[in-house]
Amino acid sequence: MTTTPIAAVTGVSGAQGAAIAAAFRDAGWQLRGLTRGLTRGGAAAPPGIQPVAVPPGDAAALDRALEGASVLAVTLPLDHRRSVREAWLAGLLLAAGRAGVGRVVLNLATRPLPGHERPMALAMRAMEAMALAGPVPAAVLRPTVYMDNLLMPWAIGAAREHGVFAYPVAPDIRIAWMSHRTLGAAALAAATRPEAAGRGFDIAGPEAVTGPEIAAMLGGALGKPVGFATLDPAVLAAGMNAGFGAPVGDDIADLYRHLPIVPDALAGGDGNAALGLAPESFAAWFARQTLAA
């Protein structure tokens, strides 16, 4: 008799966690969505997931949520208060060890840039080290930037209303944007490939494009001209702090201020080949969107 494996996934009410859960679900796994209320907002969890409430600090509830799970897939939440995520992750890793989970997959949700010694990058490196040194074999995913962010009002809304795509990079910076669907495929591969244990993977989309090239693609999808403008990171910081709470915006603005020093840091990722990924292209991603005004 074959037993259907169980994956416990955090953040399933958010876009990244939902995409990871959907990849496991579509591969025939049972899904448990661990909810705790750390993130704010987010999309509805995908169907086919058993929601499991794990109140903060409730070790017994966490143990029950992980009982029988083969994989724990963790996406770092959008809460950058100092040490909050580190403490949360430490509790998850210990519980995974107690429950006999076979693999932890940690999605850092973005990529720490080389030479970036600011709080967000330091915290991400520390959490990657925690996972790899934890009681359960772990794999860590370091993604680039998500194509799906273009569906947010600041991107698609501004393109529709003002004919502008604004992003905090210079026009010549190339980034290998990736889709949430690719993230889900990466998480599934990291969970099921034996050789992935104990490693971190830079994952990315298949093509590195500039801001003006994205603006042109948005314009093609909308059927109208769209230009590119470099957004001041300070404006990004203020908007994200207002929406998600400080220091989220400050930390992410720090990343974009550092990117010109390492301009190719988000232009690709050798983790794609290591995980056997065939990442979704921008053309394929745009083809499944309904964006026309």
PDB file of C-alpha atoms in Angstrom:
ATOM      1  CA  MET A   1       0.000   0.000   0.000  1.00  0.00           C
ATOM      2  CA  THR A   2       1.424   3.365  -1.043  1.00  0.00           C
ATOM      3  CA  THR A   3       1.023   6.268   1.377  1.00  0.00           C
ATOM      4  CA  THR A   4       0.557   9.730  -0.106  1.00  0.00           C
ATOM      5  CA  PRO A   5       3.350  11.963   1.197  1.00  0.00           C
ATOM      6  CA  ILE A   6       2.492  15.055   3.204  1.00  0.00           C
ATOM      7  CA  ALA A   7       4.014  18.505   2.757  1.00  0.00           C
ATOM      8  CA  ALA A   8       3.532  21.174   5.398  1.00  0.00           C
ATOM      9  CA  VAL A   9       3.804  24.636   3.833  1.00  0.00           C
ATOM     10  CA  THR A  10       3.966  28.054   5.469  1.00  0.00           C
ATOM     11  CA  GLY A  11       2.586  31.233   3.969  1.00  0.00           C
ATOM     12  CA  VAL A  12      -0.122  29.592   1.850  1.00  0.00           C
ATOM     13  CA  SER A  13      -2.292  32.730   2.037  1.00  0.00           C
ATOM     14  CA  GLY A  14       0.505  34.599   0.247  1.00  0.00           C
ATOM     15  CA  ALA A  15       1.483  34.306  -3.396  1.00  0.00           C
ATOM     16  CA  GLN A  16       4.824  32.536  -2.881  1.00  0.00           C
ATOM     17  CA  GLY A  17       3.587  30.005  -0.347  1.00  0.00           C
ATOM     18  CA  ALA A  18       0.480  29.356  -2.441  1.00  0.00           C
ATOM     19  CA  ALA A  19       2.618  28.652  -5.512  1.00  0.00           C
ATOM     20  CA  ILE A  20       4.785  26.218  -3.567  1.00  0.00           C
ATOM     21  CA  ALA A  21       1.727  24.471  -2.158  1.00  0.00           C
ATOM     22  CA  ALA A  22       0.173  24.238  -5.632  1.00  0.00           C
ATOM     23  CA  ALA A  23       3.302  22.571  -7.027  1.00  0.00           C
ATOM     24  CA  PHE A  24       3.191  19.870  -4.335  1.00  0.00           C
ATOM     25  CA  ARG A  25      -0.570  19.453  -4.718  1.00  0.00           C
ATOM     26  CA  ASP A  26      -0.291  19.044  -8.488  1.00  0.00           C
ATOM     27  CA  ALA A  27       2.414  16.411  -7.929  1.00  0.00           C
ATOM     28  CA  GLY A  28      -0.029  14.370  -5.843  1.00  0.00           C
ATOM     29  CA  TRP A  29       1.027  15.335  -2.321  1.00  0.00           C
ATOM     30  CA  GLN A  30      -1.251  15.979   0.626  1.00  0.00           C
ATOM     31  CA  LEU A  31      -0.971  19.582   1.775  1.00  0.00           C
ATOM     32  CA  ARG A  32      -1.121  21.200   5.190  1.00  0.00           C
ATOM     33  CA  GLY A  33      -1.076  24.970   5.249  1.00  0.00           C
ATOM     34  CA  LEU A  34       0.441  26.314   8.461  1.00  0.00           C
ATOM     35  CA  THR A  35      -1.112  29.651   9.389  1.00  0.00           C
ATOM     36  CA  ARG A  36       0.048  32.014  12.106  1.00  0.00           C
ATOM     37  CA  GLY A  37      -0.894  35.556  11.101  1.00  0.00           C
ATOM     38  CA  LEU A  38       2.622  37.014  10.760  1.00  0.00           C
ATOM     39  CA  THR A  39       2.122  38.265   7.200  1.00  0.00           C
ATOM     40  CA  ARG A  40      -0.512  40.823   6.317  1.00  0.00           C
ATOM     41  CA  GLY A  41      -3.015  40.381   3.512  1.00  0.00           C
ATOM     42  CA  GLY A  42      -2.248  37.906   0.750  1.00  0.00           C
ATOM     43  CA  ALA A  43      -4.272  35.810  -1.647  1.00  0.00           C
ATOM     44  CA  ALA A  44      -6.615  33.034  -0.623  1.00  0.00           C
ATOM     45  CA  ALA A  45      -4.947  29.674  -0.143  1.00  0.00           C
ATOM     46  CA  PRO A  46      -5.175  27.397  -3.176  1.00  0.00           C
ATOM     47  CA  PRO A  47      -7.728  24.572  -3.059  1.00  0.00           C
ATOM     48  CA  GLY A  48      -6.760  21.147  -1.811  1.00  0.00           C
ATOM     49  CA  ILE A  49      -4.936  22.381   1.294  1.00  0.00           C
ATOM     50  CA  GLN A  50      -5.790  21.418   4.841  1.00  0.00           C
ATOM     51  CA  PRO A  51      -5.397  24.626   6.900  1.00  0.00           C
ATOM     52  CA  VAL A  52      -3.729  24.109  10.263  1.00  0.00           C
ATOM     53  CA  ALA A  53      -3.663  26.911  12.826  1.00  0.00           C
ATOM     54  CA  VAL A  54      -0.378  27.232  14.695  1.00  0.00           C
ATOM     55  CA  PRO A  55      -0.622  30.141  17.146  1.00  0.00           C
ATOM     56  CA  PRO A  56       2.713  31.883  17.803  1.00  0.00           C
ATOM     57  CA  GLY A  57       4.592  30.147  20.595  1.00  0.00           C
ATOM     58  CA  ASP A  58       2.333  27.080  20.644  1.00  0.00           C
ATOM     59  CA  ALA A  59       4.896  24.266  20.327  1.00  0.00           C
ATOM     60  CA  ALA A  60       2.272  21.562  20.808  1.00  0.00           C
ATOM     61  CA  ALA A  61       0.165  22.887  17.923  1.00  0.00           C
ATOM     62  CA  LEU A  62       3.272  23.039  15.736  1.00  0.00           C
ATOM     63  CA  ASP A  63       4.180  19.456  16.608  1.00  0.00           C
ATOM     64  CA  ARG A  64       0.686  18.317  15.655  1.00  0.00           C
ATOM     65  CA  ALA A  65       0.859  20.238  12.381  1.00  0.00           C
ATOM     66  CA  LEU A  66       4.104  18.535  11.391  1.00  0.00           C
ATOM     67  CA  GLU A  67       3.216  15.020  12.522  1.00  0.00           C
ATOM     68  CA  GLY A  68       3.699  12.608   9.622  1.00  0.00           C
ATOM     69  CA  ALA A  69       4.950  15.299   7.223  1.00  0.00           C
ATOM     70  CA  SER A  70       7.747  14.332   4.856  1.00  0.00           C
ATOM     71  CA  VAL A  71       8.584  17.925   3.920  1.00  0.00           C
ATOM     72  CA  LEU A  72       8.343  21.325   5.573  1.00  0.00           C
ATOM     73  CA  ALA A  73       8.442  24.141   3.007  1.00  0.00           C
ATOM     74  CA  VAL A  74       9.050  27.545   4.581  1.00  0.00           C
ATOM     75  CA  THR A  75       8.796  30.953   2.937  1.00  0.00           C
ATOM     76  CA  LEU A  76      10.200  33.838   4.944  1.00  0.00           C
ATOM     77  CA  PRO A  77       7.344  36.200   5.780  1.00  0.00           C
ATOM     78  CA  LEU A  78       7.316  39.895   4.970  1.00  0.00           C
ATOM     79  CA  ASP A  79       8.070  40.948   8.536  1.00  0.00           C
ATOM     80  CA  HIS A  80      11.534  42.426   8.886  1.00  0.00           C
ATOM     81  CA  ARG A  81      11.422  43.339  12.546  1.00  0.00           C
ATOM     82  CA  ARG A  82      14.834  42.426  13.870  1.00  0.00           C
ATOM     83  CA  SER A  83      15.143  38.826  15.123  1.00  0.00           C
ATOM     84  CA  VAL A  84      11.421  38.047  14.692  1.00  0.00           C
ATOM     85  CA  ARG A  85      11.841  35.808  11.652  1.00  0.00           C
ATOM     86  CA  GLU A  86      14.979  34.205  13.049  1.00  0.00           C
ATOM     87  CA  ALA A  87      13.143  33.144  16.214  1.00  0.00           C
ATOM     88  CA  TRP A  88      10.174  31.888  14.186  1.00  0.00           C
ATOM     89  CA  LEU A  89      12.401  29.852  11.882  1.00  0.00           C
ATOM     90  CA  ALA A  90      14.344  28.392  14.804  1.00  0.00           C
ATOM     91  CA  GLY A  91      11.096  27.107  16.281  1.00  0.00           C
ATOM     92  CA  LEU A  92      10.057  25.548  12.973  1.00  0.00           C
ATOM     93  CA  LEU A  93      13.403  23.813  12.525  1.00  0.00           C
ATOM     94  CA  LEU A  94      13.347  22.340  16.034  1.00  0.00           C
ATOM     95  CA  ALA A  95       9.765  21.135  15.558  1.00  0.00           C
ATOM     96  CA  ALA A  96      10.673  19.560  12.205  1.00  0.00           C
ATOM     97  CA  GLY A  97      13.404  17.633  13.985  1.00  0.00           C
ATOM     98  CA  ARG A  98      11.044  16.468  16.719  1.00  0.00           C
ATOM     99  CA  ALA A  99       8.477  15.348  14.151  1.00  0.00           C
ATOM    100  CA  GLY A 100      10.971  13.410  12.043  1.00  0.00           C
ATOM    101  CA  VAL A 101      10.389  15.522   8.926  1.00  0.00           C
ATOM    102  CA  GLY A 102      12.606  14.285   6.113  1.00  0.00           C
ATOM    103  CA  ARG A 103      13.444  17.578   4.375  1.00  0.00           C
ATOM    104  CA  VAL A 104      13.127  21.311   4.997  1.00  0.00           C
ATOM    105  CA  VAL A 105      12.954  23.653   2.010  1.00  0.00           C
ATOM    106  CA  LEU A 106      13.597  27.283   2.919  1.00  0.00           C
ATOM    107  CA  ASN A 107      12.591  29.979   0.432  1.00  0.00           C
ATOM    108  CA  LEU A 108      14.449  33.173   1.341  1.00  0.00           C
ATOM    109  CA  ALA A 109      11.911  35.076  -0.827  1.00  0.00           C
ATOM    110  CA  THR A 110      14.740  37.124  -2.335  1.00  0.00           C
ATOM    111  CA  ARG A 111      18.489  36.865  -2.789  1.00  0.00           C
ATOM    112  CA  PRO A 112      21.153  38.369  -0.518  1.00  0.00           C
ATOM    113  CA  LEU A 113      23.547  40.293  -2.743  1.00  0.00           C
ATOM    114  CA  PRO A 114      27.317  39.725  -2.648  1.00  0.00           C
ATOM    115  CA  GLY A 115      29.059  42.197  -0.382  1.00  0.00           C
ATOM    116  CA  HIS A 116      25.792  43.544   1.001  1.00  0.00           C
ATOM    117  CA  GLU A 117      26.286  43.820   4.740  1.00  0.00           C
ATOM    118  CA  ARG A 118      23.032  45.526   5.671  1.00  0.00           C
ATOM    119  CA  PRO A 119      20.434  44.033   8.061  1.00  0.00           C
ATOM    120  CA  MET A 120      18.265  42.177   5.545  1.00  0.00           C
ATOM    121  CA  ALA A 121      21.170  40.441   3.813  1.00  0.00           C
ATOM    122  CA  LEU A 122      22.815  39.578   7.120  1.00  0.00           C
ATOM    123  CA  ALA A 123      19.539  38.124   8.414  1.00  0.00           C
ATOM    124  CA  MET A 124      18.982  36.034   5.279  1.00  0.00           C
ATOM    125  CA  ARG A 125      22.489  34.601   5.419  1.00  0.00           C
ATOM    126  CA  ALA A 126      22.012  33.807   9.095  1.00  0.00           C
ATOM    127  CA  MET A 127      18.709  32.033   8.441  1.00  0.00           C
ATOM    128  CA  GLU A 128      20.182  30.047   5.568  1.00  0.00           C
ATOM    129  CA  ALA A 129      22.977  28.918   7.895  1.00  0.00           C
ATOM    130  CA  MET A 130      20.410  27.998  10.563  1.00  0.00           C
ATOM    131  CA  ALA A 131      18.488  25.820   8.128  1.00  0.00           C
ATOM    132  CA  LEU A 132      21.555  24.070   6.734  1.00  0.00           C
ATOM    133  CA  ALA A 133      22.871  23.376  10.240  1.00  0.00           C
ATOM    134  CA  GLY A 134      19.473  22.338  11.609  1.00  0.00           C
ATOM    135  CA  PRO A 135      18.274  18.920  12.725  1.00  0.00           C
ATOM    136  CA  VAL A 136      16.655  18.092   9.360  1.00  0.00           C
ATOM    137  CA  PRO A 137      18.401  17.945   5.945  1.00  0.00           C
ATOM    138  CA  ALA A 138      17.598  21.250   4.280  1.00  0.00           C
ATOM    139  CA  ALA A 139      17.758  22.987   0.913  1.00  0.00           C
ATOM    140  CA  VAL A 140      17.640  26.766   0.542  1.00  0.00           C
ATOM    141  CA  LEU A 141      16.215  28.723  -2.398  1.00  0.00           C
ATOM    142  CA  ARG A 142      17.504  32.200  -3.275  1.00  0.00           C
ATOM    143  CA  PRO A 143      15.165  33.660  -5.919  1.00  0.00           C
ATOM    144  CA  THR A 144      15.529  36.867  -7.922  1.00  0.00           C
ATOM    145  CA  VAL A 145      12.477  39.071  -8.582  1.00  0.00           C
ATOM    146  CA  TYR A 146       8.995  37.809  -9.414  1.00  0.00           C
ATOM    147  CA  MET A 147       7.208  38.381 -12.711  1.00  0.00           C
ATOM    148  CA  ASP A 148       3.961  38.174 -10.756  1.00  0.00           C
ATOM    149  CA  ASN A 149       4.828  41.452  -9.024  1.00  0.00           C
ATOM    150  CA  LEU A 150       3.938  43.133 -12.327  1.00  0.00           C
ATOM    151  CA  LEU A 151       0.295  42.362 -11.528  1.00  0.00           C
ATOM    152  CA  MET A 152       0.431  44.662  -8.503  1.00  0.00           C
ATOM    153  CA  PRO A 153      -1.229  48.099  -8.752  1.00  0.00           C
ATOM    154  CA  TRP A 154       2.093  49.940  -8.548  1.00  0.00           C
ATOM    155  CA  ALA A 155       3.176  48.191 -11.759  1.00  0.00           C
ATOM    156  CA  ILE A 156       0.190  47.310 -13.936  1.00  0.00           C
ATOM    157  CA  GLY A 157      -1.911  50.165 -12.571  1.00  0.00           C
ATOM    158  CA  ALA A 158       0.721  52.793 -13.305  1.00  0.00           C
ATOM    159  CA  ALA A 159       1.331  51.312 -16.751  1.00  0.00           C
ATOM    160  CA  ARG A 160      -2.385  51.435 -17.568  1.00  0.00           C
ATOM    161  CA  GLU A 161      -3.073  54.887 -16.181  1.00  0.00           C
ATOM    162  CA  HIS A 162       0.170  56.728 -16.863  1.00  0.00           C
ATOM    163  CA  GLY A 163       2.016  54.654 -19.475  1.00  0.00           C
ATOM    164  CA  VAL A 164       4.994  54.215 -17.147  1.00  0.00           C
ATOM    165  CA  PHE A 165       6.682  51.235 -15.518  1.00  0.00           C
ATOM    166  CA  ALA A 166       8.772  52.508 -12.605  1.00  0.00           C
ATOM    167  CA  TYR A 167      11.313  50.296 -10.859  1.00  0.00           C
ATOM    168  CA  PRO A 168      14.300  51.094  -8.597  1.00  0.00           C
ATOM    169  CA  VAL A 169      17.052  50.104 -11.039  1.00  0.00           C
ATOM    170  CA  ALA A 170      19.048  51.911 -13.706  1.00  0.00           C
ATOM    171  CA  PRO A 171      17.877  51.283 -17.295  1.00  0.00           C
ATOM    172  CA  ASP A 172      20.867  49.056 -18.071  1.00  0.00           C
ATOM    173  CA  ILE A 173      20.569  46.694 -15.073  1.00  0.00           C
ATOM    174  CA  ARG A 174      19.527  43.197 -16.158  1.00  0.00           C
ATOM    175  CA  ILE A 175      17.465  40.950 -13.886  1.00  0.00           C
ATOM    176  CA  ALA A 176      16.345  37.376 -14.576  1.00  0.00           C
ATOM    177  CA  TRP A 177      12.780  37.801 -13.341  1.00  0.00           C
ATOM    178  CA  MET A 178      11.084  34.503 -12.486  1.00  0.00           C
ATOM    179  CA  SER A 179       7.484  33.402 -12.002  1.00  0.00           C
ATOM    180  CA  HIS A 180       5.859  32.040  -8.891  1.00  0.00           C
ATOM    181  CA  ARG A 181       5.189  28.907 -10.932  1.00  0.00           C
ATOM    182  CA  THR A 182       8.948  28.462 -11.318  1.00  0.00           C
ATOM    183  CA  LEU A 183       9.380  28.956  -7.578  1.00  0.00           C
ATOM    184  CA  GLY A 184       6.914  26.132  -6.934  1.00  0.00           C
ATOM    185  CA  ALA A 185       8.793  23.825  -9.295  1.00  0.00           C
ATOM    186  CA  ALA A 186      12.071  24.714  -7.575  1.00  0.00           C
ATOM    187  CA  ALA A 187      10.647  23.953  -4.137  1.00  0.00           C
ATOM    188  CA  LEU A 188       9.327  20.573  -5.271  1.00  0.00           C
ATOM    189  CA  ALA A 189      12.699  19.685  -6.809  1.00  0.00           C
ATOM    190  CA  ALA A 190      14.573  20.820  -3.699  1.00  0.00           C
ATOM    191  CA  ALA A 191      12.296  18.627  -1.585  1.00  0.00           C
ATOM    192  CA  THR A 192      12.546  15.475  -3.664  1.00  0.00           C
ATOM    193  CA  ARG A 193      16.071  15.393  -5.097  1.00  0.00           C
ATOM    194  CA  PRO A 194      18.406  13.614  -2.657  1.00  0.00           C
ATOM    195  CA  GLU A 195      21.401  15.631  -3.860  1.00  0.00           C
ATOM    196  CA  ALA A 196      19.671  18.924  -2.953  1.00  0.00           C
ATOM    197  CA  ALA A 197      20.060  18.348   0.799  1.00  0.00           C
ATOM    198  CA  GLY A 198      22.600  20.587   2.493  1.00  0.00           C
ATOM    199  CA  ARG A 199      22.781  23.097  -0.374  1.00  0.00           C
ATOM    200  CA  GLY A 200      21.640  26.580  -1.314  1.00  0.00           C
ATOM    201  CA  PHE A 201      20.441  27.390  -4.834  1.00  0.00           C
ATOM    202  CA  ASP A 202      20.355  30.672  -6.752  1.00  0.00           C
ATOM    203  CA  ILE A 203      17.223  30.279  -8.875  1.00  0.00           C
ATOM    204  CA  ALA A 204      16.086  32.617 -11.628  1.00  0.00           C
ATOM    205  CA  GLY A 205      14.089  33.047 -14.787  1.00  0.00           C
ATOM    206  CA  PRO A 206      15.596  32.024 -18.134  1.00  0.00           C
ATOM    207  CA  GLU A 207      16.332  35.520 -19.446  1.00  0.00           C
ATOM    208  CA  ALA A 208      17.896  38.651 -17.955  1.00  0.00           C
ATOM    209  CA  VAL A 209      16.032  41.771 -19.063  1.00  0.00           C
ATOM    210  CA  THR A 210      16.241  45.500 -18.428  1.00  0.00           C
ATOM    211  CA  GLY A 211      13.553  47.819 -17.120  1.00  0.00           C
ATOM    212  CA  PRO A 212      12.892  49.306 -20.573  1.00  0.00           C
ATOM    213  CA  GLU A 213      12.481  45.794 -21.992  1.00  0.00           C
ATOM    214  CA  ILE A 214       9.889  44.974 -19.326  1.00  0.00           C
ATOM    215  CA  ALA A 215       8.104  48.250 -20.055  1.00  0.00           C
ATOM    216  CA  ALA A 216       7.936  47.267 -23.728  1.00  0.00           C
ATOM    217  CA  MET A 217       6.500  43.844 -22.822  1.00  0.00           C
ATOM    218  CA  LEU A 218       3.918  45.476 -20.554  1.00  0.00           C
ATOM    219  CA  GLY A 219       3.021  47.850 -23.356  1.00  0.00           C
ATOM    220  CA  GLY A 220       2.569  44.947 -25.745  1.00  0.00           C
ATOM    221  CA  ALA A 221       0.289  43.165 -23.293  1.00  0.00           C
ATOM    222  CA  LEU A 222      -1.737  46.326 -22.672  1.00  0.00           C
ATOM    223  CA  GLY A 223      -1.830  47.417 -26.288  1.00  0.00           C
ATOM    224  CA  LYS A 224      -0.400  50.853 -25.535  1.00  0.00           C
ATOM    225  CA  PRO A 225       3.039  52.467 -25.247  1.00  0.00           C
ATOM    226  CA  VAL A 226       4.672  52.067 -21.839  1.00  0.00           C
ATOM    227  CA  GLY A 227       7.939  53.767 -20.931  1.00  0.00           C
ATOM    228  CA  PHE A 228      10.411  53.066 -18.149  1.00  0.00           C
ATOM    229  CA  ALA A 229      11.403  55.305 -15.243  1.00  0.00           C
ATOM    230  CA  THR A 230      13.958  54.646 -12.518  1.00  0.00           C
ATOM    231  CA  LEU A 231      12.208  54.828  -9.159  1.00  0.00           C
ATOM    232  CA  ASP A 232      14.006  56.492  -6.252  1.00  0.00           C
ATOM    233  CA  PRO A 233      14.609  53.755  -3.622  1.00  0.00           C
ATOM    234  CA  ALA A 234      13.470  56.232  -0.967  1.00  0.00           C
ATOM    235  CA  VAL A 235      10.031  56.332  -2.603  1.00  0.00           C
ATOM    236  CA  LEU A 236       9.970  52.520  -2.640  1.00  0.00           C
ATOM    237  CA  ALA A 237      10.912  52.447   1.050  1.00  0.00           C
ATOM    238  CA  ALA A 238       8.157  54.872   2.040  1.00  0.00           C
ATOM    239  CA  GLY A 239       5.492  52.978   0.111  1.00  0.00           C
ATOM    240  CA  MET A 240       6.448  49.563   1.445  1.00  0.00           C
ATOM    241  CA  ASN A 241       6.801  50.806   5.019  1.00  0.00           C
ATOM    242  CA  ALA A 242       3.291  52.261   4.759  1.00  0.00           C
ATOM    243  CA  GLY A 243       1.863  49.030   3.375  1.00  0.00           C
ATOM    244  CA  PHE A 244       3.756  46.402   5.355  1.00  0.00           C
ATOM    245  CA  GLY A 245       5.393  48.170   8.268  1.00  0.00           C
ATOM    246  CA  ALA A 246       8.940  49.357   8.808  1.00  0.00           C
ATOM    247  CA  PRO A 247      11.644  48.294   8.259  1.00  0.00           C
ATOM    248  CA  VAL A 248      10.430  46.243   5.247  1.00  0.00           C
ATOM    249  CA  GLY A 249      10.726  49.142   2.839  1.00  0.00           C
ATOM    250  CA  ASP A 250      14.032  50.345   4.268  1.00  0.00           C
ATOM    251  CA  ASP A 251      15.555  46.882   3.895  1.00  0.00           C
ATOM    252  CA  ILE A 252      14.381  46.326   0.327  1.00  0.00           C
ATOM    253  CA  ALA A 253      15.470  49.817  -0.677  1.00  0.00           C
ATOM    254  CA  ASP A 254      18.899  48.968   0.739  1.00  0.00           C
ATOM    255  CA  LEU A 255      19.064  45.989  -1.618  1.00  0.00           C
ATOM    256  CA  TYR A 256      18.368  48.136  -4.681  1.00  0.00           C
ATOM    257  CA  ARG A 257      20.857  50.768  -3.581  1.00  0.00           C
ATOM    258  CA  HIS A 258      23.512  48.059  -3.423  1.00  0.00           C
ATOM    259  CA  LEU A 259      22.621  46.406  -6.748  1.00  0.00           C
ATOM    260  CA  PRO A 260      24.656  48.850  -8.940  1.00  0.00           C
ATOM    261  CA  ILE A 261      27.797  47.675  -7.108  1.00  0.00           C
ATOM    262  CA  VAL A 262      27.078  44.078  -8.216  1.00  0.00           C
ATOM    263  CA  PRO A 263      24.962  44.684 -11.334  1.00  0.00           C
ATOM    264  CA  ASP A 264      24.904  41.044 -12.458  1.00  0.00           C
ATOM    265  CA  ALA A 265      23.895  39.618  -9.069  1.00  0.00           C
ATOM    266  CA  LEU A 266      20.265  39.048 -10.137  1.00  0.00           C
ATOM    267  CA  ALA A 267      20.961  38.269 -13.787  1.00  0.00           C
ATOM    268  CA  GLY A 268      20.837  34.477 -13.467  1.00  0.00           C
ATOM    269  CA  GLY A 269      21.310  31.500 -11.205  1.00  0.00           C
ATOM    270  CA  ASP A 270      23.228  28.248 -11.385  1.00  0.00           C
ATOM    271  CA  GLY A 271      20.576  26.610  -9.204  1.00  0.00           C
ATOM    272  CA  ASN A 272      18.296  26.150 -12.212  1.00  0.00           C
ATOM    273  CA  ALA A 273      20.495  23.467 -13.736  1.00  0.00           C
ATOM    274  CA  ALA A 274      21.289  21.893 -10.371  1.00  0.00           C
ATOM    275  CA  LEU A 275      17.575  21.441  -9.676  1.00  0.00           C
ATOM    276  CA  GLY A 276      16.675  20.414 -13.210  1.00  0.00           C
ATOM    277  CA  LEU A 277      14.430  23.451 -13.674  1.00  0.00           C
ATOM    278  CA  ALA A 278      13.006  24.652 -16.963  1.00  0.00           C
ATOM    279  CA  PRO A 279      11.994  28.123 -15.741  1.00  0.00           C
ATOM    280  CA  GLU A 280       8.980  29.830 -17.248  1.00  0.00           C
ATOM    281  CA  SER A 281       9.817  32.573 -19.740  1.00  0.00           C
ATOM    282  CA  PHE A 282       8.346  36.060 -19.761  1.00  0.00           C
ATOM    283  CA  ALA A 283       6.582  35.203 -23.028  1.00  0.00           C
ATOM    284  CA  ALA A 284       4.914  32.163 -21.464  1.00  0.00           C
ATOM    285  CA  TRP A 285       4.026  34.110 -18.318  1.00  0.00           C
ATOM    286  CA  PHE A 286       2.462  36.981 -20.253  1.00  0.00           C
ATOM    287  CA  ALA A 287       0.534  34.496 -22.412  1.00  0.00           C
ATOM    288  CA  ARG A 288      -1.424  33.255 -19.393  1.00  0.00           C
ATOM    289  CA  GLN A 289      -2.276  36.721 -18.050  1.00  0.00           C
ATOM    290  CA  THR A 290      -5.274  38.909 -18.908  1.00  0.00           C
ATOM    291  CA  LEU A 291      -3.846  42.406 -18.823  1.00  0.00           C
ATOM    292  CA  ALA A 292      -5.362  44.351 -21.710  1.00  0.00           C
ATOM    293  CA  ALA A 293      -7.014  47.564 -20.553  1.00  0.00           C
TER     294      ALA A 293
END
